Amino acid sequence: MSSTQRLTMAQAVIQFLKNQYVERDGVEQRFFAGCFGIFGHGNVAGIGQALQQEPGFRYYQSRNEQAMVHTAVAFAKMKNRLQTFACTSSIGPGATNMVTGAAVATINRLPVLLLPGDLFARRNVAPVLQQLESEHTQDVSVNDCFRPVSRYWDRINRPEQLVTALPEAMRVLTSPADTGAVTLALPEDVQTEAYDYPEALFHKRVWRIPRNRPDRAALEEAAAWIRESRCPLVVAGGGVIYSDATDTLDRFARQTGIPVGETQAGKGSLRYDHPLNLGAVGVTGTFAANRIARDADLIIGIGTRYSDFTTASKTAFQHPDVRFININVAEFDAYKHSALPLVGDARATLEELIDLLADWHVDTAYRAYSEQLRDQWDQEVERIYAIRHTPLPSQGELIGLVNELGEADAVMVCAAGSLPGDLHKLWRARHPKQYHLEYGYSTMGYEIAGGLGIKMADPDREVYVMVGDGSYLMLSADIVTSIQEGYKLTIVLLDNHGYKSIGGLSRSLGQQGFGTRYVYPQNGALPGDDAEDAETLPVDLATNAESLGAYVSRCQTYDDFAGALEAARSIDRTTVLYIQNDRYEDVPGYESWWDVPVAEVSEMPAVAEARAAWKTMRAKERHFLETQKPDVLKET
Ligand SMILES: Cc1ncc(C[n+]2csc(CCOP(=O)(O)OP(=O)(O)O)c2C)c(N)n1
Ligand SMILES: [Mg+2]
């Protein structure tokens, strides 16, 4: 008989996780860096006891379950998905606090293992504290909310179910195409029950991360399409970076002369000063990338999901016969826009294309035009960096300072508000991990928690967290964790007393910024931007940060801020650089559009006007169904 080990279900989970490894390109490493958690009755005696008994599997505290998932997700992103954390919560609110984090992970295709506590499997003491009962079934709990936001979901009602569940969890977490949140709901009683587990479950297991190659005939067809094209464009998504394909993309671009536009997740695929890097593409894109995209006859999407920000709500690509070649590990994404799908790893696929196109490049005039646009864009960035807006500085010039005074190998992290659009356009990325934007779910509150995950993944790099006052108020408590664990963050807190981003959007829709300012009510209602005498709230976020243990610099001017950035380098704990910025001085959009539908009928003339403008742009949205299918697919 094979040998067994008698452990509680929770102890078995931790023993298993400790022994999981991944290997890619011959480099092997542990897959789990440890476990974040907040304890309650739903996990303290189960997973909590198991973690206490196993100090080799490090436990980290957090202040908020949502934040700890953000930390894990940002860590996994920084590690190109080759390592992550497990996150344990109690039942009820602790568990559902993680649902947003799960969605962040799954949307961004980043691995994280969630271990929410669950109701008693034996049921006799129900309803337990925090149990949401159903009169129609006893086979449901709030943890069922994780189903649509998880790539794998399971409830472990008997200890032995782990034996089949855990390997499935690992298969999904380590799959480049399938990865995202994996949720194993662990009933409070079952976590503590012992079982004779097969020893082999706890043996070291190495999961190889494959570099799958696409179908050969499809590759040859793709090479033919590229040769036929006159003005092709690469759209580089996050997959380029996760696949570690940035050098290969550099070679591909230089050899073929095909220019590159970058998505939010793909920014940094090429250095900002690469002659063929047109920068950001789409709604928050540069005029360089957006002009080339508009006229391109072939789009080569690499590792992109084609979100509406990338496609400018399907208006970015206006060439009547535009076709798509999509290189993606996920078949789902590879087939988007009726593309010629190259289902495979970005690096492996680009290597093959480089060989197939060895003797080909774009017309020299097209290459020169791309390079010229890129240079013009660089001057536009210079212009915005050089604005000296008064009395309050503009966001663009402050971004310029962080970019230029921050260390070249630092990482900048952001997620929501007006910053992501400005950063996408203006940030000059000098290495593939420098630009960390969570823009799949664009979750307010990701910034500080995410910054912590980045710092944990690479403690030698400075981490600049760019965060608005709205996001800060939503979720900043993990400043405390950064201090507890000694991971220094430099947090740039940009206060404009409300939602600059949604305020601007609201005004563009004829709604005067309604509900987007942090001001007192007037005449029983919250005033919009039309009320010039609105009184701001007596909130002091700098003091708030100080009270959490951060070192705080209160800056008023551009020069203050420059000085504080320099000084922050020598401070050894989390530092907050607080500065107010102008709510109305925007970085403009550059020849792009985002579909936010406007009310069809309203009593407000400005809304009716906005509706008319919206209708004109809406008419430019395309289906991309007309794209000719490659011969290889017609035959099968
Ligand atoms: C959790 C969450 N709630 C709501 C939104 C919608 N939203 C996007 S940006 C934004 C305002 C962000 O305010 P702030 O952080 O101050 O940045 P600013 O817009 O002022 O630059 C809101 C409410 C969101 N992205 N995430
Ligand atoms: Mg704000």
PDB file of C-alpha atoms in Angstrom, residues 171-438:
ATOM      1  CA  ARG A 171      -3.358  23.423 -14.051  1.00  0.00           C
ATOM      2  CA  VAL A 172      -5.477  26.544 -14.442  1.00  0.00           C
ATOM      3  CA  LEU A 173      -3.185  28.864 -12.482  1.00  0.00           C
ATOM      4  CA  THR A 174      -0.155  27.902 -14.558  1.00  0.00           C
ATOM      5  CA  SER A 175      -1.919  27.890 -17.930  1.00  0.00           C
ATOM      6  CA  PRO A 176      -0.892  30.963 -19.955  1.00  0.00           C
ATOM      7  CA  ALA A 177      -4.242  30.900 -21.742  1.00  0.00           C
ATOM      8  CA  ASP A 178      -6.570  29.998 -18.908  1.00  0.00           C
ATOM      9  CA  THR A 179      -5.050  31.654 -15.885  1.00  0.00           C
ATOM     10  CA  GLY A 180      -6.897  34.021 -13.566  1.00  0.00           C
ATOM     11  CA  ALA A 181      -8.498  33.671 -10.161  1.00  0.00           C
ATOM     12  CA  VAL A 182      -8.891  30.154  -8.824  1.00  0.00           C
ATOM     13  CA  THR A 183     -11.283  29.836  -5.900  1.00  0.00           C
ATOM     14  CA  LEU A 184     -11.400  26.896  -3.533  1.00  0.00           C
ATOM     15  CA  ALA A 185     -14.181  27.495  -1.033  1.00  0.00           C
ATOM     16  CA  LEU A 186     -13.253  25.750   2.207  1.00  0.00           C
ATOM     17  CA  PRO A 187     -16.047  24.940   4.658  1.00  0.00           C
ATOM     18  CA  GLU A 188     -15.116  25.956   8.188  1.00  0.00           C
ATOM     19  CA  ASP A 189     -15.595  22.494   9.672  1.00  0.00           C
ATOM     20  CA  VAL A 190     -13.961  20.540   6.852  1.00  0.00           C
ATOM     21  CA  GLN A 191     -10.793  22.653   7.088  1.00  0.00           C
ATOM     22  CA  THR A 192     -10.165  21.111  10.513  1.00  0.00           C
ATOM     23  CA  GLU A 193     -11.033  17.495   9.665  1.00  0.00           C
ATOM     24  CA  ALA A 194      -8.199  15.000   9.336  1.00  0.00           C
ATOM     25  CA  TYR A 195      -7.723  12.553   6.498  1.00  0.00           C
ATOM     26  CA  ASP A 196      -5.052  10.068   5.449  1.00  0.00           C
ATOM     27  CA  TYR A 197      -3.785  11.845   2.338  1.00  0.00           C
ATOM     28  CA  PRO A 198      -1.592  10.002  -0.174  1.00  0.00           C
ATOM     29  CA  GLU A 199       2.033  11.063   0.385  1.00  0.00           C
ATOM     30  CA  ALA A 200       2.468  11.651  -3.318  1.00  0.00           C
ATOM     31  CA  LEU A 201       0.124  14.638  -3.144  1.00  0.00           C
ATOM     32  CA  PHE A 202       2.884  16.468  -1.271  1.00  0.00           C
ATOM     33  CA  HIS A 203       5.806  15.537  -3.474  1.00  0.00           C
ATOM     34  CA  LYS A 204       7.518  18.361  -5.308  1.00  0.00           C
ATOM     35  CA  ARG A 205       5.742  18.970  -8.597  1.00  0.00           C
ATOM     36  CA  VAL A 206       7.069  21.176 -11.382  1.00  0.00           C
ATOM     37  CA  TRP A 207       4.590  22.639 -13.843  1.00  0.00           C
ATOM     38  CA  ARG A 208       6.223  23.495 -17.136  1.00  0.00           C
ATOM     39  CA  ILE A 209       4.950  26.714 -18.702  1.00  0.00           C
ATOM     40  CA  PRO A 210       4.838  25.858 -22.373  1.00  0.00           C
ATOM     41  CA  ARG A 211       5.742  28.002 -25.343  1.00  0.00           C
ATOM     42  CA  ASN A 212       3.182  26.639 -27.740  1.00  0.00           C
ATOM     43  CA  ARG A 213       3.718  27.201 -31.437  1.00  0.00           C
ATOM     44  CA  PRO A 214       0.882  28.003 -33.822  1.00  0.00           C
ATOM     45  CA  ASP A 215      -0.300  25.886 -36.696  1.00  0.00           C
ATOM     46  CA  ARG A 216       2.368  25.884 -39.422  1.00  0.00           C
ATOM     47  CA  ALA A 217      -0.024  26.486 -42.320  1.00  0.00           C
ATOM     48  CA  ALA A 218      -1.571  29.439 -40.487  1.00  0.00           C
ATOM     49  CA  LEU A 219       1.903  30.869 -39.905  1.00  0.00           C
ATOM     50  CA  GLU A 220       2.771  30.650 -43.588  1.00  0.00           C
ATOM     51  CA  GLU A 221      -0.528  32.272 -44.458  1.00  0.00           C
ATOM     52  CA  ALA A 222       0.217  35.031 -41.971  1.00  0.00           C
ATOM     53  CA  ALA A 223       3.618  35.649 -43.534  1.00  0.00           C
ATOM     54  CA  ALA A 224       1.895  35.926 -46.911  1.00  0.00           C
ATOM     55  CA  TRP A 225      -0.616  38.431 -45.514  1.00  0.00           C
ATOM     56  CA  ILE A 226       2.179  40.516 -44.069  1.00  0.00           C
ATOM     57  CA  ARG A 227       4.060  40.505 -47.384  1.00  0.00           C
ATOM     58  CA  GLU A 228       0.904  41.641 -49.169  1.00  0.00           C
ATOM     59  CA  SER A 229       0.252  44.475 -46.724  1.00  0.00           C
ATOM     60  CA  ARG A 230       1.279  48.056 -47.474  1.00  0.00           C
ATOM     61  CA  CYS A 231       0.758  49.739 -44.127  1.00  0.00           C
ATOM     62  CA  PRO A 232       0.698  47.163 -41.312  1.00  0.00           C
ATOM     63  CA  LEU A 233       0.678  47.955 -37.588  1.00  0.00           C
ATOM     64  CA  VAL A 234       1.515  45.809 -34.589  1.00  0.00           C
ATOM     65  CA  VAL A 235      -0.750  46.248 -31.561  1.00  0.00           C
ATOM     66  CA  ALA A 236       1.324  45.051 -28.617  1.00  0.00           C
ATOM     67  CA  GLY A 237      -0.676  43.853 -25.606  1.00  0.00           C
ATOM     68  CA  GLY A 238       0.226  42.465 -22.200  1.00  0.00           C
ATOM     69  CA  GLY A 239       0.949  39.060 -23.716  1.00  0.00           C
ATOM     70  CA  VAL A 240       4.171  40.429 -25.222  1.00  0.00           C
ATOM     71  CA  ILE A 241       5.483  41.214 -21.768  1.00  0.00           C
ATOM     72  CA  TYR A 242       4.190  38.088 -19.996  1.00  0.00           C
ATOM     73  CA  SER A 243       5.757  35.945 -22.691  1.00  0.00           C
ATOM     74  CA  ASP A 244       9.063  37.812 -22.308  1.00  0.00           C
ATOM     75  CA  ALA A 245       8.869  38.583 -26.003  1.00  0.00           C
ATOM     76  CA  THR A 246       9.989  42.217 -25.815  1.00  0.00           C
ATOM     77  CA  ASP A 247      13.441  41.680 -27.348  1.00  0.00           C
ATOM     78  CA  THR A 248      11.917  39.505 -30.039  1.00  0.00           C
ATOM     79  CA  LEU A 249       9.343  42.183 -30.849  1.00  0.00           C
ATOM     80  CA  ASP A 250      12.175  44.709 -31.069  1.00  0.00           C
ATOM     81  CA  ARG A 251      13.915  42.493 -33.645  1.00  0.00           C
ATOM     82  CA  PHE A 252      10.680  41.890 -35.524  1.00  0.00           C
ATOM     83  CA  ALA A 253       9.948  45.618 -35.751  1.00  0.00           C
ATOM     84  CA  ARG A 254      13.460  46.606 -36.807  1.00  0.00           C
ATOM     85  CA  GLN A 255      13.691  43.833 -39.394  1.00  0.00           C
ATOM     86  CA  THR A 256      10.280  44.398 -40.978  1.00  0.00           C
ATOM     87  CA  GLY A 257       9.911  48.127 -40.336  1.00  0.00           C
ATOM     88  CA  ILE A 258       6.392  47.548 -39.000  1.00  0.00           C
ATOM     89  CA  PRO A 259       5.518  50.211 -36.418  1.00  0.00           C
ATOM     90  CA  VAL A 260       4.114  49.297 -33.013  1.00  0.00           C
ATOM     91  CA  GLY A 261       1.282  50.742 -30.922  1.00  0.00           C
ATOM     92  CA  GLU A 262       0.975  49.683 -27.306  1.00  0.00           C
ATOM     93  CA  THR A 263      -2.104  48.894 -25.187  1.00  0.00           C
ATOM     94  CA  GLN A 264      -2.221  49.735 -21.492  1.00  0.00           C
ATOM     95  CA  ALA A 265      -1.008  46.248 -20.535  1.00  0.00           C
ATOM     96  CA  GLY A 266       1.436  46.232 -23.441  1.00  0.00           C
ATOM     97  CA  LYS A 267       3.120  49.562 -22.743  1.00  0.00           C
ATOM     98  CA  GLY A 268       6.810  48.974 -22.203  1.00  0.00           C
ATOM     99  CA  SER A 269       6.930  46.210 -24.828  1.00  0.00           C
ATOM    100  CA  LEU A 270       9.421  48.469 -26.581  1.00  0.00           C
ATOM    101  CA  ARG A 271      11.419  51.273 -24.997  1.00  0.00           C
ATOM    102  CA  TYR A 272       9.768  54.636 -25.520  1.00  0.00           C
ATOM    103  CA  ASP A 273      12.673  55.798 -27.686  1.00  0.00           C
ATOM    104  CA  HIS A 274      12.573  52.830 -30.051  1.00  0.00           C
ATOM    105  CA  PRO A 275      12.268  54.419 -33.511  1.00  0.00           C
ATOM    106  CA  LEU A 276       9.196  52.350 -34.369  1.00  0.00           C
ATOM    107  CA  ASN A 277       7.367  52.672 -31.055  1.00  0.00           C
ATOM    108  CA  LEU A 278       4.412  54.946 -31.756  1.00  0.00           C
ATOM    109  CA  GLY A 279       3.376  54.707 -28.112  1.00  0.00           C
ATOM    110  CA  ALA A 280      -0.123  54.282 -26.788  1.00  0.00           C
ATOM    111  CA  VAL A 281      -2.863  53.222 -29.195  1.00  0.00           C
ATOM    112  CA  GLY A 282      -6.615  53.748 -28.907  1.00  0.00           C
ATOM    113  CA  VAL A 283      -8.777  56.052 -26.804  1.00  0.00           C
ATOM    114  CA  THR A 284      -5.828  57.086 -24.651  1.00  0.00           C
ATOM    115  CA  GLY A 285      -3.425  56.860 -27.553  1.00  0.00           C
ATOM    116  CA  THR A 286      -0.953  59.141 -29.291  1.00  0.00           C
ATOM    117  CA  PHE A 287      -1.686  60.820 -32.610  1.00  0.00           C
ATOM    118  CA  ALA A 288       1.206  58.814 -34.020  1.00  0.00           C
ATOM    119  CA  ALA A 289      -0.300  55.414 -33.241  1.00  0.00           C
ATOM    120  CA  ASN A 290      -3.876  56.488 -33.915  1.00  0.00           C
ATOM    121  CA  ARG A 291      -3.147  57.910 -37.362  1.00  0.00           C
ATOM    122  CA  ILE A 292      -1.279  54.790 -38.415  1.00  0.00           C
ATOM    123  CA  ALA A 293      -4.065  52.612 -36.939  1.00  0.00           C
ATOM    124  CA  ARG A 294      -6.750  54.530 -38.814  1.00  0.00           C
ATOM    125  CA  ASP A 295      -5.160  53.815 -42.206  1.00  0.00           C
ATOM    126  CA  ALA A 296      -3.543  50.443 -41.556  1.00  0.00           C
ATOM    127  CA  ASP A 297      -4.516  47.627 -43.916  1.00  0.00           C
ATOM    128  CA  LEU A 298      -3.241  44.931 -41.551  1.00  0.00           C
ATOM    129  CA  ILE A 299      -3.291  44.832 -37.769  1.00  0.00           C
ATOM    130  CA  ILE A 300      -1.040  42.294 -36.091  1.00  0.00           C
ATOM    131  CA  GLY A 301      -2.416  42.018 -32.555  1.00  0.00           C
ATOM    132  CA  ILE A 302       0.007  40.358 -30.168  1.00  0.00           C
ATOM    133  CA  GLY A 303      -1.265  39.286 -26.755  1.00  0.00           C
ATOM    134  CA  THR A 304      -4.153  41.735 -26.767  1.00  0.00           C
ATOM    135  CA  ARG A 305      -7.806  41.337 -25.780  1.00  0.00           C
ATOM    136  CA  TYR A 306      -8.824  44.295 -27.979  1.00  0.00           C
ATOM    137  CA  SER A 307     -10.652  46.149 -25.217  1.00  0.00           C
ATOM    138  CA  ASP A 308     -12.735  49.135 -26.274  1.00  0.00           C
ATOM    139  CA  PHE A 309      -9.896  51.420 -25.185  1.00  0.00           C
ATOM    140  CA  THR A 310      -7.608  49.711 -27.681  1.00  0.00           C
ATOM    141  CA  THR A 311     -10.079  49.663 -30.574  1.00  0.00           C
ATOM    142  CA  ALA A 312     -11.518  53.124 -29.780  1.00  0.00           C
ATOM    143  CA  SER A 313     -14.841  51.327 -29.484  1.00  0.00           C
ATOM    144  CA  LYS A 314     -14.276  49.692 -32.889  1.00  0.00           C
ATOM    145  CA  THR A 315     -13.580  53.037 -34.615  1.00  0.00           C
ATOM    146  CA  ALA A 316      -9.770  52.950 -34.542  1.00  0.00           C
ATOM    147  CA  PHE A 317      -9.270  50.904 -37.696  1.00  0.00           C
ATOM    148  CA  GLN A 318     -10.938  52.593 -40.675  1.00  0.00           C
ATOM    149  CA  HIS A 319      -9.181  51.103 -43.699  1.00  0.00           C
ATOM    150  CA  PRO A 320     -12.044  49.561 -45.721  1.00  0.00           C
ATOM    151  CA  ASP A 321     -10.198  46.267 -46.181  1.00  0.00           C
ATOM    152  CA  VAL A 322      -8.362  46.069 -42.883  1.00  0.00           C
ATOM    153  CA  ARG A 323      -7.494  42.526 -41.823  1.00  0.00           C
ATOM    154  CA  PHE A 324      -6.224  41.149 -38.542  1.00  0.00           C
ATOM    155  CA  ILE A 325      -3.611  38.579 -37.600  1.00  0.00           C
ATOM    156  CA  ASN A 326      -3.836  37.779 -33.907  1.00  0.00           C
ATOM    157  CA  ILE A 327      -1.007  36.110 -32.043  1.00  0.00           C
ATOM    158  CA  ASN A 328      -2.381  34.922 -28.737  1.00  0.00           C
ATOM    159  CA  VAL A 329      -2.034  31.964 -26.361  1.00  0.00           C
ATOM    160  CA  ALA A 330      -5.787  32.156 -25.851  1.00  0.00           C
ATOM    161  CA  GLU A 331      -7.813  30.885 -28.792  1.00  0.00           C
ATOM    162  CA  PHE A 332     -10.641  33.169 -27.662  1.00  0.00           C
ATOM    163  CA  ASP A 333      -8.571  36.300 -28.254  1.00  0.00           C
ATOM    164  CA  ALA A 334      -6.817  34.973 -31.337  1.00  0.00           C
ATOM    165  CA  TYR A 335     -10.125  34.727 -33.207  1.00  0.00           C
ATOM    166  CA  LYS A 336     -11.331  38.252 -32.433  1.00  0.00           C
ATOM    167  CA  HIS A 337     -12.120  40.564 -35.392  1.00  0.00           C
ATOM    168  CA  SER A 338     -12.364  37.548 -37.714  1.00  0.00           C
ATOM    169  CA  ALA A 339      -8.598  37.394 -37.593  1.00  0.00           C
ATOM    170  CA  LEU A 340      -6.170  34.896 -38.988  1.00  0.00           C
ATOM    171  CA  PRO A 341      -5.492  33.236 -35.642  1.00  0.00           C
ATOM    172  CA  LEU A 342      -1.983  32.314 -34.601  1.00  0.00           C
ATOM    173  CA  VAL A 343      -2.753  30.467 -31.397  1.00  0.00           C
ATOM    174  CA  GLY A 344       0.539  30.312 -29.566  1.00  0.00           C
ATOM    175  CA  ASP A 345       3.120  31.925 -27.387  1.00  0.00           C
ATOM    176  CA  ALA A 346       4.069  35.446 -28.487  1.00  0.00           C
ATOM    177  CA  ARG A 347       7.815  34.924 -28.401  1.00  0.00           C
ATOM    178  CA  ALA A 348       7.826  31.549 -30.143  1.00  0.00           C
ATOM    179  CA  THR A 349       5.428  32.816 -32.811  1.00  0.00           C
ATOM    180  CA  LEU A 350       7.376  36.014 -33.489  1.00  0.00           C
ATOM    181  CA  GLU A 351      10.588  34.021 -33.815  1.00  0.00           C
ATOM    182  CA  GLU A 352       9.008  31.924 -36.546  1.00  0.00           C
ATOM    183  CA  LEU A 353       7.622  34.979 -38.313  1.00  0.00           C
ATOM    184  CA  ILE A 354      11.033  36.652 -38.221  1.00  0.00           C
ATOM    185  CA  ASP A 355      12.444  33.667 -40.120  1.00  0.00           C
ATOM    186  CA  LEU A 356       9.585  33.557 -42.611  1.00  0.00           C
ATOM    187  CA  LEU A 357       9.958  37.280 -43.349  1.00  0.00           C
ATOM    188  CA  ALA A 358      13.755  37.388 -43.451  1.00  0.00           C
ATOM    189  CA  ASP A 359      13.851  38.979 -46.891  1.00  0.00           C
ATOM    190  CA  TRP A 360      10.930  41.383 -46.496  1.00  0.00           C
ATOM    191  CA  HIS A 361      10.293  44.808 -45.039  1.00  0.00           C
ATOM    192  CA  VAL A 362       7.750  47.578 -45.430  1.00  0.00           C
ATOM    193  CA  ASP A 363       8.177  50.322 -47.949  1.00  0.00           C
ATOM    194  CA  THR A 364      10.890  52.714 -46.793  1.00  0.00           C
ATOM    195  CA  ALA A 365       8.549  55.694 -47.170  1.00  0.00           C
ATOM    196  CA  TYR A 366       6.072  54.071 -44.773  1.00  0.00           C
ATOM    197  CA  ARG A 367       8.808  53.373 -42.273  1.00  0.00           C
ATOM    198  CA  ALA A 368      10.067  56.932 -42.526  1.00  0.00           C
ATOM    199  CA  TYR A 369       6.539  58.279 -42.038  1.00  0.00           C
ATOM    200  CA  SER A 370       6.104  56.177 -38.878  1.00  0.00           C
ATOM    201  CA  GLU A 371       9.420  57.353 -37.499  1.00  0.00           C
ATOM    202  CA  GLN A 372       8.576  60.944 -38.237  1.00  0.00           C
ATOM    203  CA  LEU A 373       5.224  60.661 -36.447  1.00  0.00           C
ATOM    204  CA  ARG A 374       6.991  59.128 -33.477  1.00  0.00           C
ATOM    205  CA  ASP A 375       9.403  62.044 -33.287  1.00  0.00           C
ATOM    206  CA  GLN A 376       6.533  64.520 -33.494  1.00  0.00           C
ATOM    207  CA  TRP A 377       4.822  62.738 -30.656  1.00  0.00           C
ATOM    208  CA  ASP A 378       7.946  62.980 -28.552  1.00  0.00           C
ATOM    209  CA  GLN A 379       7.806  66.745 -28.955  1.00  0.00           C
ATOM    210  CA  GLU A 380       4.196  66.786 -27.818  1.00  0.00           C
ATOM    211  CA  VAL A 381       5.235  64.960 -24.656  1.00  0.00           C
ATOM    212  CA  GLU A 382       7.961  67.561 -24.143  1.00  0.00           C
ATOM    213  CA  ARG A 383       5.380  70.312 -24.523  1.00  0.00           C
ATOM    214  CA  ILE A 384       3.111  68.820 -21.872  1.00  0.00           C
ATOM    215  CA  TYR A 385       5.985  68.071 -19.486  1.00  0.00           C
ATOM    216  CA  ALA A 386       6.965  71.741 -19.785  1.00  0.00           C
ATOM    217  CA  ILE A 387       3.565  73.257 -18.937  1.00  0.00           C
ATOM    218  CA  ARG A 388       3.865  75.251 -15.727  1.00  0.00           C
ATOM    219  CA  HIS A 389       0.255  75.655 -14.781  1.00  0.00           C
ATOM    220  CA  THR A 390      -0.620  77.953 -11.877  1.00  0.00           C
ATOM    221  CA  PRO A 391      -1.788  78.278  -9.215  1.00  0.00           C
ATOM    222  CA  LEU A 392      -2.098  74.494  -9.193  1.00  0.00           C
ATOM    223  CA  PRO A 393       0.197  72.395 -11.383  1.00  0.00           C
ATOM    224  CA  SER A 394      -1.224  70.257 -14.191  1.00  0.00           C
ATOM    225  CA  GLN A 395      -1.193  66.511 -13.954  1.00  0.00           C
ATOM    226  CA  GLY A 396       0.881  66.216 -17.129  1.00  0.00           C
ATOM    227  CA  GLU A 397       3.825  68.185 -15.740  1.00  0.00           C
ATOM    228  CA  LEU A 398       3.760  66.175 -12.497  1.00  0.00           C
ATOM    229  CA  ILE A 399       3.834  62.941 -14.496  1.00  0.00           C
ATOM    230  CA  GLY A 400       6.843  64.378 -16.308  1.00  0.00           C
ATOM    231  CA  LEU A 401       8.630  64.958 -13.031  1.00  0.00           C
ATOM    232  CA  VAL A 402       8.005  61.446 -11.736  1.00  0.00           C
ATOM    233  CA  ASN A 403       9.156  60.034 -15.051  1.00  0.00           C
ATOM    234  CA  GLU A 404      12.308  62.108 -15.247  1.00  0.00           C
ATOM    235  CA  LEU A 405      13.377  62.296 -11.611  1.00  0.00           C
ATOM    236  CA  GLY A 406      12.341  58.770 -10.736  1.00  0.00           C
ATOM    237  CA  GLU A 407      15.008  56.114 -11.121  1.00  0.00           C
ATOM    238  CA  ALA A 408      15.304  54.608 -14.587  1.00  0.00           C
ATOM    239  CA  ASP A 409      14.725  51.072 -13.359  1.00  0.00           C
ATOM    240  CA  ALA A 410      11.804  52.018 -11.113  1.00  0.00           C
ATOM    241  CA  VAL A 411       8.238  50.791 -11.544  1.00  0.00           C
ATOM    242  CA  MET A 412       5.243  53.103 -11.749  1.00  0.00           C
ATOM    243  CA  VAL A 413       1.828  51.705 -10.816  1.00  0.00           C
ATOM    244  CA  CYS A 414      -1.655  53.104 -11.355  1.00  0.00           C
ATOM    245  CA  ALA A 415      -5.172  51.860 -12.032  1.00  0.00           C
ATOM    246  CA  ALA A 416      -8.051  54.326 -12.227  1.00  0.00           C
ATOM    247  CA  GLY A 417      -9.055  57.958 -12.600  1.00  0.00           C
ATOM    248  CA  SER A 418      -7.644  60.498 -15.035  1.00  0.00           C
ATOM    249  CA  LEU A 419      -4.097  59.267 -14.472  1.00  0.00           C
ATOM    250  CA  PRO A 420      -4.234  56.088 -16.602  1.00  0.00           C
ATOM    251  CA  GLY A 421      -5.113  57.976 -19.782  1.00  0.00           C
ATOM    252  CA  ASP A 422      -2.500  60.647 -19.157  1.00  0.00           C
ATOM    253  CA  LEU A 423       0.134  58.082 -18.236  1.00  0.00           C
ATOM    254  CA  HIS A 424      -0.633  55.913 -21.245  1.00  0.00           C
ATOM    255  CA  LYS A 425       0.110  58.885 -23.470  1.00  0.00           C
ATOM    256  CA  LEU A 426       2.914  60.564 -21.547  1.00  0.00           C
ATOM    257  CA  TRP A 427       4.906  57.983 -19.595  1.00  0.00           C
ATOM    258  CA  ARG A 428       8.247  57.135 -21.138  1.00  0.00           C
ATOM    259  CA  ALA A 429       8.840  53.478 -20.363  1.00  0.00           C
ATOM    260  CA  ARG A 430      12.476  52.500 -20.202  1.00  0.00           C
ATOM    261  CA  HIS A 431      12.086  48.810 -19.410  1.00  0.00           C
ATOM    262  CA  PRO A 432       9.271  46.290 -19.904  1.00  0.00           C
ATOM    263  CA  LYS A 433       8.133  46.271 -16.265  1.00  0.00           C
ATOM    264  CA  GLN A 434       8.281  50.020 -15.669  1.00  0.00           C
ATOM    265  CA  TYR A 435       4.690  50.770 -16.579  1.00  0.00           C
ATOM    266  CA  HIS A 436       2.230  48.820 -14.428  1.00  0.00           C
ATOM    267  CA  LEU A 437      -1.367  49.790 -15.159  1.00  0.00           C
ATOM    268  CA  GLU A 438      -4.299  47.740 -13.987  1.00  0.00           C
TER     269      GLU A 438
END
